[in-house]
PDB file of C-alpha atoms in Angstrom:
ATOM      1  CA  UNK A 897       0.000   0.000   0.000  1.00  0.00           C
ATOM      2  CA  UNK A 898       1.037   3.126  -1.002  1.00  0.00           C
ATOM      3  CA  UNK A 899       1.458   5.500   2.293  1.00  0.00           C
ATOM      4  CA  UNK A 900      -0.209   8.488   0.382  1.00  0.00           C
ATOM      5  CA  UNK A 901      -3.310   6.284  -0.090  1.00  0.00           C
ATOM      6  CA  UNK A 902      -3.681   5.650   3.932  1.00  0.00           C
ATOM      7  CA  UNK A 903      -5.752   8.378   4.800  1.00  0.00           C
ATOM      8  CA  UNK A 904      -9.345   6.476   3.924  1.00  0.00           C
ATOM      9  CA  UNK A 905     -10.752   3.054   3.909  1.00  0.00           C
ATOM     10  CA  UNK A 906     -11.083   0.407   6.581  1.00  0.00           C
ATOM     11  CA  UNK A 907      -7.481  -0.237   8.640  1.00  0.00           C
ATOM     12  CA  UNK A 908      -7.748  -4.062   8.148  1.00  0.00           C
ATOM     13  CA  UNK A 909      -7.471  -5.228   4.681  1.00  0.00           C
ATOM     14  CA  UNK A 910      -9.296  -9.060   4.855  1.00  0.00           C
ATOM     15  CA  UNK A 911      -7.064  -9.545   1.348  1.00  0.00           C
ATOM     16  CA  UNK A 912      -3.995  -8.201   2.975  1.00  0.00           C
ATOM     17  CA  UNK A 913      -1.727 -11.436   3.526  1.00  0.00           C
ATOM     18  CA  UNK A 914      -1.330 -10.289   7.598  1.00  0.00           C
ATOM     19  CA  UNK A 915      -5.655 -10.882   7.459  1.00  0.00           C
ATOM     20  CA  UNK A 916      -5.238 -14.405   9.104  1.00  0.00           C
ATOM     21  CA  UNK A 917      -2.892 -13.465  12.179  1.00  0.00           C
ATOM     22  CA  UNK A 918      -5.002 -10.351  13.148  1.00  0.00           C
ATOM     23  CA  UNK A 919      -8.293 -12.675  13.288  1.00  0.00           C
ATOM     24  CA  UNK A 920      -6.309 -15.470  15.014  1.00  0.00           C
ATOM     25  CA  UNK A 921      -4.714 -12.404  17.241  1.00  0.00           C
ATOM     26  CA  UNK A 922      -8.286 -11.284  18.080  1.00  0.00           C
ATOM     27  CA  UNK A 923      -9.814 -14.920  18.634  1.00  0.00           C
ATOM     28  CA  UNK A 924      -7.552 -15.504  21.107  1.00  0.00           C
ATOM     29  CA  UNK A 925      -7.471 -12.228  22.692  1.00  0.00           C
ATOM     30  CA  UNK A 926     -11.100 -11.248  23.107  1.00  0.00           C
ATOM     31  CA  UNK A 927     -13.039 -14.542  22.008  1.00  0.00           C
ATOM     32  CA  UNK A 928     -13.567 -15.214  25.918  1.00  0.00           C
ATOM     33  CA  UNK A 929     -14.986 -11.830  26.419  1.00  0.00           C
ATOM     34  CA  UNK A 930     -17.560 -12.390  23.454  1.00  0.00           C
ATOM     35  CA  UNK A 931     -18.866 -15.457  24.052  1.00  0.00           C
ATOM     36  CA  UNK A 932     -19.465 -14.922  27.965  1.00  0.00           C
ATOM     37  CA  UNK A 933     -21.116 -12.482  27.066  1.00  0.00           C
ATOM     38  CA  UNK A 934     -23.546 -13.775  24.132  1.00  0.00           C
ATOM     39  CA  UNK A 935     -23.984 -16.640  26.272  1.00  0.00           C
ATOM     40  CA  UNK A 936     -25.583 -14.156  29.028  1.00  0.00           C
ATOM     41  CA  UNK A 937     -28.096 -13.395  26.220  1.00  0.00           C
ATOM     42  CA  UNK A 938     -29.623 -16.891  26.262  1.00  0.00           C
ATOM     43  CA  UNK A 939     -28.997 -17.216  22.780  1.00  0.00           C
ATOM     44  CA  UNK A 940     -29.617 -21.162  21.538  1.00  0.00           C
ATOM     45  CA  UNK A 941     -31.736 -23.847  19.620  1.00  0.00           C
ATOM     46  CA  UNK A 942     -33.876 -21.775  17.770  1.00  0.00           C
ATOM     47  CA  UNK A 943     -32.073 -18.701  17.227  1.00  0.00           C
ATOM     48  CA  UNK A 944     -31.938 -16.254  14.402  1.00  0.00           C
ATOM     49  CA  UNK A 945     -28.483 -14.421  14.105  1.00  0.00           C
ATOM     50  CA  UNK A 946     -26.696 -11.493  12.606  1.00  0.00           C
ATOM     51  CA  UNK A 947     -23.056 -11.806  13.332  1.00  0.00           C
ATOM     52  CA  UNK A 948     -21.550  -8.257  11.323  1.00  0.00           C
ATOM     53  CA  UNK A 949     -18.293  -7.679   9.869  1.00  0.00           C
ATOM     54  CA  UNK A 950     -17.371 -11.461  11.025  1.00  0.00           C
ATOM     55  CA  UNK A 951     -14.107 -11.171   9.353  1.00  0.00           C
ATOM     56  CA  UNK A 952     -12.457 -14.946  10.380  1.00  0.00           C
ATOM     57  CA  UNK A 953     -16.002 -16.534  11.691  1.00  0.00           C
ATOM     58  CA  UNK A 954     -15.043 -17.355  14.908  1.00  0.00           C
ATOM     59  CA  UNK A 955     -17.625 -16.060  16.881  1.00  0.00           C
ATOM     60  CA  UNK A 956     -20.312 -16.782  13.603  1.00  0.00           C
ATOM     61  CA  UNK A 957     -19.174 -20.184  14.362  1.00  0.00           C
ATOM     62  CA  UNK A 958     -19.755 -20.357  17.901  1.00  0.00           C
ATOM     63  CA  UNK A 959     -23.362 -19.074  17.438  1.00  0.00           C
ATOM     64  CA  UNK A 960     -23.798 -21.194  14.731  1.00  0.00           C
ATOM     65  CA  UNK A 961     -23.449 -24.283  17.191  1.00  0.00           C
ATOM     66  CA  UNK A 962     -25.131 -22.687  19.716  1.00  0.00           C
ATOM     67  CA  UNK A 963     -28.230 -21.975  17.968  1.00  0.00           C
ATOM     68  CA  UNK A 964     -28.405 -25.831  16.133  1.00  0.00           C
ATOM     69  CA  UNK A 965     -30.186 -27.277  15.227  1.00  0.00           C
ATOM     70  CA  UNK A 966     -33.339 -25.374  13.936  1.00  0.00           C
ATOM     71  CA  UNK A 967     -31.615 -22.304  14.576  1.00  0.00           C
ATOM     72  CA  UNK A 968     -29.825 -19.678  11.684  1.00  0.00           C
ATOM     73  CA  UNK A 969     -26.643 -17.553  11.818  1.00  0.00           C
ATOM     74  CA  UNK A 970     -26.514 -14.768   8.864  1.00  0.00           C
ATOM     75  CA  UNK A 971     -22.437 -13.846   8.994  1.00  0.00           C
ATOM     76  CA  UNK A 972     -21.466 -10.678   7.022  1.00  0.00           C
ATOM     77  CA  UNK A 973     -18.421  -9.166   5.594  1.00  0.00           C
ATOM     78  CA  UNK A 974     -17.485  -6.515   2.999  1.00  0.00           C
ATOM     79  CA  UNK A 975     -14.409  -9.351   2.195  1.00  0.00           C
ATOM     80  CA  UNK A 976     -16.418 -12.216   3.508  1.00  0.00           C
ATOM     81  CA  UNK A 977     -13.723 -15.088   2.589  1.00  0.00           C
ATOM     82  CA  UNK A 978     -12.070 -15.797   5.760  1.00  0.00           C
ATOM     83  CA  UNK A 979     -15.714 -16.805   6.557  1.00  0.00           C
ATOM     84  CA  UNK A 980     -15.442 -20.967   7.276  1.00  0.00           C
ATOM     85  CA  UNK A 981     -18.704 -22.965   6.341  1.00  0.00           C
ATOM     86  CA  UNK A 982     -20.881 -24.660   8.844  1.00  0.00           C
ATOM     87  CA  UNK A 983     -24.551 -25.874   9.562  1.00  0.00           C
ATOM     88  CA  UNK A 984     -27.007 -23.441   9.722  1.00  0.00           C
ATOM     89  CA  UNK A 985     -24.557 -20.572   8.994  1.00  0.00           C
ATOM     90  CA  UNK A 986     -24.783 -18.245   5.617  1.00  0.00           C
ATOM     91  CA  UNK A 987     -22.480 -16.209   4.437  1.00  0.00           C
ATOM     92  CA  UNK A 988     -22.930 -12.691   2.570  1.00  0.00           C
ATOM     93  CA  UNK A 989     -21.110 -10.489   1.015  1.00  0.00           C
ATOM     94  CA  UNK A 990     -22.135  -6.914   2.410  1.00  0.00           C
ATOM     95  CA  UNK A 991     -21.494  -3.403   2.783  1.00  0.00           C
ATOM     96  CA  UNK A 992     -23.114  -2.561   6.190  1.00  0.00           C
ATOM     97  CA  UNK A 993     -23.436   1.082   5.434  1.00  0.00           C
ATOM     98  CA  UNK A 994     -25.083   1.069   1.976  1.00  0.00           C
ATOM     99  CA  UNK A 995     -26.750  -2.525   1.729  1.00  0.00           C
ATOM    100  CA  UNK A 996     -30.010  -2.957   3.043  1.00  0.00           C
ATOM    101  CA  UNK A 997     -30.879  -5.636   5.702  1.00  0.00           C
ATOM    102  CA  UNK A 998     -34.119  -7.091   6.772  1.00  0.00           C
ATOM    103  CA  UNK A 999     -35.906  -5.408   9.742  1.00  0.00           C
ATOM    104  CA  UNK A1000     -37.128  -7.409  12.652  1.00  0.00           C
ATOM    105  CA  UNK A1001     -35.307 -10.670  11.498  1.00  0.00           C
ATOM    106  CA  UNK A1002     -33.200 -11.246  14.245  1.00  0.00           C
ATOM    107  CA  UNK A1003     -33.390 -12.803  18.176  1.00  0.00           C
ATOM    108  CA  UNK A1004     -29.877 -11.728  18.601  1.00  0.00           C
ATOM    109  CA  UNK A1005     -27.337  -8.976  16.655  1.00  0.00           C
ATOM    110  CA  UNK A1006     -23.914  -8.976  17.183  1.00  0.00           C
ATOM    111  CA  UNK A1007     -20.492  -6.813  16.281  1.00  0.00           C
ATOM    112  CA  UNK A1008     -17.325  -6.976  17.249  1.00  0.00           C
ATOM    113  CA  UNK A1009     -14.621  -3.936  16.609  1.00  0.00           C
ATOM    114  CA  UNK A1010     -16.542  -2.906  13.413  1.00  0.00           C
ATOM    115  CA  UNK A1011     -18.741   0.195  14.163  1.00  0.00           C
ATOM    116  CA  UNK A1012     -15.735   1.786  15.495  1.00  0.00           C
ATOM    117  CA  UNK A1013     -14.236   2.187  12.071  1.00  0.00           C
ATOM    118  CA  UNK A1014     -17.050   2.939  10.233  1.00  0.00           C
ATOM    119  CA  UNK A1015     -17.395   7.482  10.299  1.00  0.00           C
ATOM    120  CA  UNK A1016     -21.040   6.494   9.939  1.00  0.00           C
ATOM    121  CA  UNK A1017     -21.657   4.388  12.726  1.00  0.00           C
ATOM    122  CA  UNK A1018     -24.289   5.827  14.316  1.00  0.00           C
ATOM    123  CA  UNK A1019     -26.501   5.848  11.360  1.00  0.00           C
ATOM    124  CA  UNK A1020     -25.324   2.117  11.260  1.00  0.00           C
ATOM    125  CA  UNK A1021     -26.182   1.553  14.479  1.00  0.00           C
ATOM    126  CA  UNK A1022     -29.804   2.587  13.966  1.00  0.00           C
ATOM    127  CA  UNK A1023     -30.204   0.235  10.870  1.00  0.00           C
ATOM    128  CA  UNK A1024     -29.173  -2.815  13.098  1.00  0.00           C
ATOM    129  CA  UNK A1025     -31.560  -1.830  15.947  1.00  0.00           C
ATOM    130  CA  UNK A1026     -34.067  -2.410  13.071  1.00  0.00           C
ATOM    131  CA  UNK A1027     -33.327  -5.933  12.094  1.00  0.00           C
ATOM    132  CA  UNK A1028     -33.956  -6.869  15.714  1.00  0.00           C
ATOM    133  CA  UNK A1029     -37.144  -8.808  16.498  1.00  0.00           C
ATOM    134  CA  UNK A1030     -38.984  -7.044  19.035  1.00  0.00           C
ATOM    135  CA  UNK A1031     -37.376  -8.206  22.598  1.00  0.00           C
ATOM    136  CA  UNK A1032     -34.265  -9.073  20.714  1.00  0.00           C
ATOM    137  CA  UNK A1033     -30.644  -8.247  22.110  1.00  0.00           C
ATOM    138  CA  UNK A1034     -27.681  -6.301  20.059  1.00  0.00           C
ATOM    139  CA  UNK A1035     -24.410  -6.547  21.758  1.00  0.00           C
ATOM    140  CA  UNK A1036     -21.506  -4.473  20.586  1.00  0.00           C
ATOM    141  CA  UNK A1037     -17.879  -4.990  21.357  1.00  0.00           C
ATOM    142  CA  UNK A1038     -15.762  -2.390  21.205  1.00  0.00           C
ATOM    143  CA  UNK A1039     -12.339  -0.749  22.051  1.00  0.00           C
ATOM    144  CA  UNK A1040     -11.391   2.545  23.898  1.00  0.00           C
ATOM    145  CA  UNK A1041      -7.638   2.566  22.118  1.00  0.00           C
ATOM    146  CA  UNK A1042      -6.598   5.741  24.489  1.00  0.00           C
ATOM    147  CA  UNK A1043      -6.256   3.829  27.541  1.00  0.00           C
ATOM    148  CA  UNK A1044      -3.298   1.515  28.095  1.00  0.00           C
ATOM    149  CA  UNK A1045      -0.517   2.361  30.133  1.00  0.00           C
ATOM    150  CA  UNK A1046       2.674   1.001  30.469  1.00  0.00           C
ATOM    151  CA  UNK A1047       3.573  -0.265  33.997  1.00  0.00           C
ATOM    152  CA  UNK A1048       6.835  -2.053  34.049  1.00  0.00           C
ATOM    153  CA  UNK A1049       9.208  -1.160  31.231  1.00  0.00           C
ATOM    154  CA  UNK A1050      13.062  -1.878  30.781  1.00  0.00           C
ATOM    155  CA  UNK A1051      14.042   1.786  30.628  1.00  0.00           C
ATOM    156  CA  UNK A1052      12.378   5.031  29.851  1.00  0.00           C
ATOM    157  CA  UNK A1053      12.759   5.117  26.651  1.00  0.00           C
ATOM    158  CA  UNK A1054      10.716   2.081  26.033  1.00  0.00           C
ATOM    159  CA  UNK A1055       8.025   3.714  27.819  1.00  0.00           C
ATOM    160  CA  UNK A1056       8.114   6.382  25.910  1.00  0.00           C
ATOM    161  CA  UNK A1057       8.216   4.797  22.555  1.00  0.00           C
ATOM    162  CA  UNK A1058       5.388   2.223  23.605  1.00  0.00           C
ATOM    163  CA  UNK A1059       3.159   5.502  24.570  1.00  0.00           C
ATOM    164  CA  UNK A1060       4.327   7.363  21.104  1.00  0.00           C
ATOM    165  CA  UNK A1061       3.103   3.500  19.172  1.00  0.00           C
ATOM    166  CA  UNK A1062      -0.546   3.650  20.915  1.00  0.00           C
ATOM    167  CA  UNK A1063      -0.836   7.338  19.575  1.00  0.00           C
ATOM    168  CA  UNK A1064       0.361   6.794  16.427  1.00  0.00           C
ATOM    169  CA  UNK A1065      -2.166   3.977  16.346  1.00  0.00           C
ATOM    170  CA  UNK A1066      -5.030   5.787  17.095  1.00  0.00           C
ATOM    171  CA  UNK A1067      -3.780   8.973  14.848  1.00  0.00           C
ATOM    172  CA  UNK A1068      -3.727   5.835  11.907  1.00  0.00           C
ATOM    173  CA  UNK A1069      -7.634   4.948  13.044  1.00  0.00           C
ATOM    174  CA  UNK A1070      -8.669   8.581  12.953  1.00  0.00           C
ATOM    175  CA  UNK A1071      -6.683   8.914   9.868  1.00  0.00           C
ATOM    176  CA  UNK A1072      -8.615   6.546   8.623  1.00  0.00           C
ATOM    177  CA  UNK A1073     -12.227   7.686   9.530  1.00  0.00           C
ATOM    178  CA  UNK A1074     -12.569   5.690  12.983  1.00  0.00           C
ATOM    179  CA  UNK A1075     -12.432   6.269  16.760  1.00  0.00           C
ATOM    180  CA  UNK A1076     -10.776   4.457  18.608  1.00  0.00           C
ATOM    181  CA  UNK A1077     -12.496   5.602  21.742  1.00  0.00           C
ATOM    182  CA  UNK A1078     -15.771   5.188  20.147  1.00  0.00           C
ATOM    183  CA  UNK A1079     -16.402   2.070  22.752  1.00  0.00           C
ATOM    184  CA  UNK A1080     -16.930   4.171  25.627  1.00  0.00           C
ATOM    185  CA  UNK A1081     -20.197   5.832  23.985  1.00  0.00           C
ATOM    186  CA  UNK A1082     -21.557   2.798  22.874  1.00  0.00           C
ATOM    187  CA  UNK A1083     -23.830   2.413  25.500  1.00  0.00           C
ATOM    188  CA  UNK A1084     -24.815   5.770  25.396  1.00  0.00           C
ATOM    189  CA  UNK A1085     -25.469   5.486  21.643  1.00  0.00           C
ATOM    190  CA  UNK A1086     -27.383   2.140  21.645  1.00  0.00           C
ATOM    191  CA  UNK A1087     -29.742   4.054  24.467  1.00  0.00           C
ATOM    192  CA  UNK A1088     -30.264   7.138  21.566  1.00  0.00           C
ATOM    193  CA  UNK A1089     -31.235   4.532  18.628  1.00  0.00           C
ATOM    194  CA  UNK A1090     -33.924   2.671  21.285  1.00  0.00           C
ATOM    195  CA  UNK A1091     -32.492   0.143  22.813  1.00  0.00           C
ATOM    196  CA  UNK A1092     -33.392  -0.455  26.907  1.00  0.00           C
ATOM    197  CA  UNK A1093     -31.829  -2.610  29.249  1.00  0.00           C
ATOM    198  CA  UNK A1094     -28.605  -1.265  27.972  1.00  0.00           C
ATOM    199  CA  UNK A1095     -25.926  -2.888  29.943  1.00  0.00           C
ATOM    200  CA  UNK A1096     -21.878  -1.673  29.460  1.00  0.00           C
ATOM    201  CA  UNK A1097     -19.178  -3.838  30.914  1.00  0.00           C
ATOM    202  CA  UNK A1098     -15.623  -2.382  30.804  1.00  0.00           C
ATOM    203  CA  UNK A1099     -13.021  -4.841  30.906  1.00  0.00           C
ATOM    204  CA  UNK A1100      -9.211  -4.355  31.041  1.00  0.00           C
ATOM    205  CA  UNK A1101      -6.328  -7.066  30.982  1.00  0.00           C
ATOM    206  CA  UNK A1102      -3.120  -7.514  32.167  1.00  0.00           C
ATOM    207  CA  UNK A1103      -0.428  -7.653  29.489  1.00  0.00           C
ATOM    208  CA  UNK A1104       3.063  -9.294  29.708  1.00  0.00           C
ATOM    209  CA  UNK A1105       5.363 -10.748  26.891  1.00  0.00           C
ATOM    210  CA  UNK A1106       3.483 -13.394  24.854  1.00  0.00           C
ATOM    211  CA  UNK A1107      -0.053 -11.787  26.107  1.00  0.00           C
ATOM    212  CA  UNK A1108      -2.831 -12.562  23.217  1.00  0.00           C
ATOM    213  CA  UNK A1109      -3.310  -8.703  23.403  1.00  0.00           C
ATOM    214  CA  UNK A1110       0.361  -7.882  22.846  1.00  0.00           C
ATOM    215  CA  UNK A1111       0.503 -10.470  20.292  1.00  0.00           C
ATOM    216  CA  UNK A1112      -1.912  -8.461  18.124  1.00  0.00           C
ATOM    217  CA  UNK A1113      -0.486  -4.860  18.810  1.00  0.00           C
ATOM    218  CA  UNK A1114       3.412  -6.962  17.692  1.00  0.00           C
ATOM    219  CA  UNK A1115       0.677  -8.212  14.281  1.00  0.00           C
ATOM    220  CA  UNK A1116      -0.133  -3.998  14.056  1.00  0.00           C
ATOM    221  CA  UNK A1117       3.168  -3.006  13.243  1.00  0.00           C
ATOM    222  CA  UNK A1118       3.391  -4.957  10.725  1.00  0.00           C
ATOM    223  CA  UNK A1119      -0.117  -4.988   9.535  1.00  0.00           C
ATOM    224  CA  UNK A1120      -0.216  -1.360   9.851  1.00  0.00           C
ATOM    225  CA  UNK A1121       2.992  -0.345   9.081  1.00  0.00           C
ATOM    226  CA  UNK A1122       2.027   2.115   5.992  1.00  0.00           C
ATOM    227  CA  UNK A1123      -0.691   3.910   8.336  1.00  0.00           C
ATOM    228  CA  UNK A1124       1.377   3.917  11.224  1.00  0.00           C
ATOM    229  CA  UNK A1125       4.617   5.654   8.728  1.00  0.00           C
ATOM    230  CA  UNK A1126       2.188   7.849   7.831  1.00  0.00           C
ATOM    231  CA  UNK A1127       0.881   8.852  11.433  1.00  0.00           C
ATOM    232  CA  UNK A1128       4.928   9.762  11.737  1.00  0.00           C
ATOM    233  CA  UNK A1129       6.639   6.674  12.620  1.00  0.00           C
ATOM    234  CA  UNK A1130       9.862   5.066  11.516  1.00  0.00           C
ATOM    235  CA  UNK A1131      10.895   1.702  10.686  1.00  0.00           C
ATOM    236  CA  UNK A1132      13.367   1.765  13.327  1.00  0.00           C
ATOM    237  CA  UNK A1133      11.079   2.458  16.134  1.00  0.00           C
ATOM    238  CA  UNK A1134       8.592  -0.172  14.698  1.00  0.00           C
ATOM    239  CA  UNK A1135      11.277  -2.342  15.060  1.00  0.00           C
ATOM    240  CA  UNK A1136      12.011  -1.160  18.744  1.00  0.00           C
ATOM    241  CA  UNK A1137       8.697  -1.188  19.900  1.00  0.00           C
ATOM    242  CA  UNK A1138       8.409  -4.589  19.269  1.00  0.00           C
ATOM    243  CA  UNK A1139      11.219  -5.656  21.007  1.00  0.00           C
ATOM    244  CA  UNK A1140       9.824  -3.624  23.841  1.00  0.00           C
ATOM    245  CA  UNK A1141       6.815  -5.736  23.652  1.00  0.00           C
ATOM    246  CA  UNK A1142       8.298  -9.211  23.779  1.00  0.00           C
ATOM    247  CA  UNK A1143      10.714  -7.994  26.745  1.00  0.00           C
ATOM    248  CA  UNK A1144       9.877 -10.075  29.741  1.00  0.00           C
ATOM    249  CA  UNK A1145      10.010  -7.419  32.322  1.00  0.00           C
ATOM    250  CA  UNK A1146       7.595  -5.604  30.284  1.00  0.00           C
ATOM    251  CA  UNK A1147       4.024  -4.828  31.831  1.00  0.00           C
ATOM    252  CA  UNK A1148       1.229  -2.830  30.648  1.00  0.00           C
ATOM    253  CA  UNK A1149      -2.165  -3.033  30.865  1.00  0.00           C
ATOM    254  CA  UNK A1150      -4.875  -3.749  27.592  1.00  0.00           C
ATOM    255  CA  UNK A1151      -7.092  -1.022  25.832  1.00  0.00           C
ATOM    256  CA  UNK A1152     -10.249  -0.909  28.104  1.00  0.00           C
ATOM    257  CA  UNK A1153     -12.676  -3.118  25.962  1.00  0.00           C
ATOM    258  CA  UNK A1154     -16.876  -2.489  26.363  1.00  0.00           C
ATOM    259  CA  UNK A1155     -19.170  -4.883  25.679  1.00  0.00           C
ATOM    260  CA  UNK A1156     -22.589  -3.473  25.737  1.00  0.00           C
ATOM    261  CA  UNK A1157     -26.078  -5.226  25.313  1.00  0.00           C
ATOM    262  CA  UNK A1158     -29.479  -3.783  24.888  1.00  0.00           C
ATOM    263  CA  UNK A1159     -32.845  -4.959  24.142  1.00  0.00           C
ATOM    264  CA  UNK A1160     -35.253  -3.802  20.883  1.00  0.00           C
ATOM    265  CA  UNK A1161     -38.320  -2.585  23.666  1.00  0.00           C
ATOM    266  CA  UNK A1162     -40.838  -5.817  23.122  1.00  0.00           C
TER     267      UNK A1162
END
């Protein structure tokens, strides 16, 4: 990618050869998160499910066995490939800003990291509110990127250049047309499009070499590399940074992540 073609379109390219690591990254990061949560829902047998932007299928996958066997599991993607067959679970190709979805279709909506991203996700928001059968449940899973200090570092340098890799990051989001904080308005947004019994639960992890989490933010700079040139870093402190990261004395805690359910009012 050319870095003077960074400043639009969606961060993470599903035809980019780094699209498998990031999904495996983010399985095995927030996975346990997600499904604790969905499983809250009493989503099963029966079920009809939206699973958007479901980029490797994990979680499509999950509710697609927990919903068998008269259940259904509709998994979307704008790059819908990484998407892994199974009963009861289709697959679409879809643009969840400008193609049209069925209104009240669904017991249960789901998205994970994909609103954030979108500049029009509070228009998008609305529209999946209005797939939801009436006493249905949405939960969205998102990040707030601008919270993640460093606690134990080898010197103060790598602090430093750690902090300086998290901004750059979220410069390379906003660069890009997302928020990275957008996860700590969810709730508040989900309450404006209708939803009641909205319910946000902030959850933070602790991060050492080999982490899941640090795994994926090691995946970012190379993943990311153009956008993260272009929000003013060098190869060199890529290259730092991520020996920072794999340094066992290092210590920092994740992003805050919010998972937030709501109801459609029945």
């Amino acid at each position: 990618m050319d870095v003077t073609d960074v400043s639009t379109a969606y961060a993470f390219d599903n035809d980019s050869g780094h699209a498998v690591e990031q999904h495996r990254c983010l399985s095995a990061a927030y996975d346990p998160v997600t499904f604790t949560r969905l499983a809250g829902t009493g989503v099963g047998a029966g079920w009809s499910c939206l699973e958007v932007g479901a980029g490797g299928s994990g979680v499509a996958q999950w509710l697609a066995a927990r919903v068998a066997p008269t259940g259904t599991v509709l998994a979307t993607d704008i790059k819908p490939h990484h998407i892994a067959s199974a009963p009861g679970l289709t697959v679409l190709q879809h643009d969840v800003v400008h193609d049209p979805l069925p209104h009240a279709e669904f017991d249960l909506v789901h998205a994970r990291l994909v609103l954030q991203h979108l500049p029009e996700r509070e228009a998008v928001l609305r529209k999946l509110v209005r797939t939801l059968k009436p006493g249905g449940w949405m939960q969205i899973d998102e990040f707030d990127i601008s919270y993640g200090p460093v606690l134990l570092a080898p010197d103060v340098r790598a602090a430093n250049l750690y902090a300086t890799f998290l901004a750059a990051k979220e410069k390379a989001f906003s660069m890009a047309g997302g928020n990275g904080t957008w996860g700590r308005r969810a709730a508040a947004s989900m309450v404006a499009a209708g939803l009641v019994d909205v319910d946000p639960v902030p959850a933070v992890f602790p991060w050492r070499a080999g982490s899941p989490g640090l795994e994926l933010l090691i995946h970012h700079t190379h993943h990311l590399r153009d956008r993260l040139i272009a929000a003013g870093m060098t190869d060199g402190e890529l290259a730092e940074v991520r020996a920072v990261m794999r340094d066992p004395g290092f210590r920092a805690s994740s992003c805050v992540v919010y998972s937030v359910q709501g109801r459609r009012p029945a």
